[in-house]
């Protein structure tokens, strides 16, 4: 009887460790997803601000009749 109890305890401890490891992995995955989402959102906002500032300079130069040959901000692909 004690032998079965000891076997159960070992098996139970192993199952708990597996569940703990799976929980940690799931938590890390969810955290990474949220971190990536936040990074993508912040990156899009930064690019939008750069393009908006560039466009404001372009429109100002156009209104003043000044040649505007500044290229648009890079989208990070080139």
GROMACS .gro file of C-alpha atoms in nm:
model
   78
    1UNK     CA    1   0.000   0.000   0.000
    2UNK     CA    2   0.277   0.247   0.087
    3UNK     CA    3   0.453   0.155  -0.232
    4UNK     CA    4   0.150   0.259  -0.437
    5UNK     CA    5   0.125   0.581  -0.238
    6UNK     CA    6   0.490   0.661  -0.305
    7UNK     CA    7   0.441   0.588  -0.676
    8UNK     CA    8   0.135   0.812  -0.680
    9UNK     CA    9   0.330   1.092  -0.506
   10UNK     CA   10   0.611   1.070  -0.764
   11UNK     CA   11   0.360   1.065  -1.052
   12UNK     CA   12   0.165   1.352  -0.896
   13UNK     CA   13   0.482   1.560  -0.853
   14UNK     CA   14   0.577   1.495  -1.216
   15UNK     CA   15   0.230   1.597  -1.335
   16UNK     CA   16   0.246   1.915  -1.129
   17UNK     CA   17   0.586   2.002  -1.275
   18UNK     CA   18   0.458   1.943  -1.629
   19UNK     CA   19   0.154   2.163  -1.561
   20UNK     CA   20   0.373   2.433  -1.409
   21UNK     CA   21   0.609   2.429  -1.707
   22UNK     CA   22   0.314   2.441  -1.948
   23UNK     CA   23   0.162   2.733  -1.755
   24UNK     CA   24   0.490   2.923  -1.762
   25UNK     CA   25   0.527   2.861  -2.138
   26UNK     CA   26   0.169   2.975  -2.202
   27UNK     CA   27   0.219   3.287  -1.992
   28UNK     CA   28   0.540   3.374  -2.172
   29UNK     CA   29   0.372   3.323  -2.510
   30UNK     CA   30   0.082   3.549  -2.417
   31UNK     CA   31   0.321   3.808  -2.279
   32UNK     CA   32   0.525   3.804  -2.598
   33UNK     CA   33   0.210   3.846  -2.807
   34UNK     CA   34   0.102   4.148  -2.604
   35UNK     CA   35   0.454   4.289  -2.618
   36UNK     CA   36   0.465   4.244  -2.994
   37UNK     CA   37   0.122   4.402  -3.033
   38UNK     CA   38   0.234   4.700  -2.827
   39UNK     CA   39   0.555   4.731  -3.027
   40UNK     CA   40   0.371   4.716  -3.357
   41UNK     CA   41   0.122   4.977  -3.241
   42UNK     CA   42   0.398   5.209  -3.121
   43UNK     CA   43   0.592   5.156  -3.444
   44UNK     CA   44   0.290   5.244  -3.655
   45UNK     CA   45   0.232   5.557  -3.448
   46UNK     CA   46   0.595   5.664  -3.494
   47UNK     CA   47   0.579   5.613  -3.870
   48UNK     CA   48   0.251   5.804  -3.888
   49UNK     CA   49   0.405   6.096  -3.698
   50UNK     CA   50   0.707   6.100  -3.930
   51UNK     CA   51   0.487   6.099  -4.241
   52UNK     CA   52   0.256   6.366  -4.097
   53UNK     CA   53   0.554   6.591  -4.017
   54UNK     CA   54   0.699   6.536  -4.365
   55UNK     CA   55   0.364   6.613  -4.526
   56UNK     CA   56   0.326   6.931  -4.319
   57UNK     CA   57   0.670   7.048  -4.442
   58UNK     CA   58   0.573   6.959  -4.799
   59UNK     CA   59   0.246   7.150  -4.780
   60UNK     CA   60   0.416   7.450  -4.620
   61UNK     CA   61   0.678   7.459  -4.896
   62UNK     CA   62   0.406   7.423  -5.160
   63UNK     CA   63   0.208   7.711  -5.008
   64UNK     CA   64   0.518   7.931  -5.014
   65UNK     CA   65   0.608   7.826  -5.369
   66UNK     CA   66   0.936   7.671  -5.252
   67UNK     CA   67   1.081   7.366  -5.424
   68UNK     CA   68   1.041   7.067  -5.192
   69UNK     CA   69   1.259   6.774  -5.284
   70UNK     CA   70   1.284   6.595  -4.948
   71UNK     CA   71   1.201   6.226  -4.998
   72UNK     CA   72   0.920   6.080  -4.788
   73UNK     CA   73   1.021   5.892  -4.476
   74UNK     CA   74   1.128   5.534  -4.528
   75UNK     CA   75   0.885   5.261  -4.436
   76UNK     CA   76   1.172   5.051  -4.301
   77UNK     CA   77   1.192   4.818  -4.600
   78UNK     CA   78   1.472   4.983  -4.789
   0.00000   0.00000   0.00000
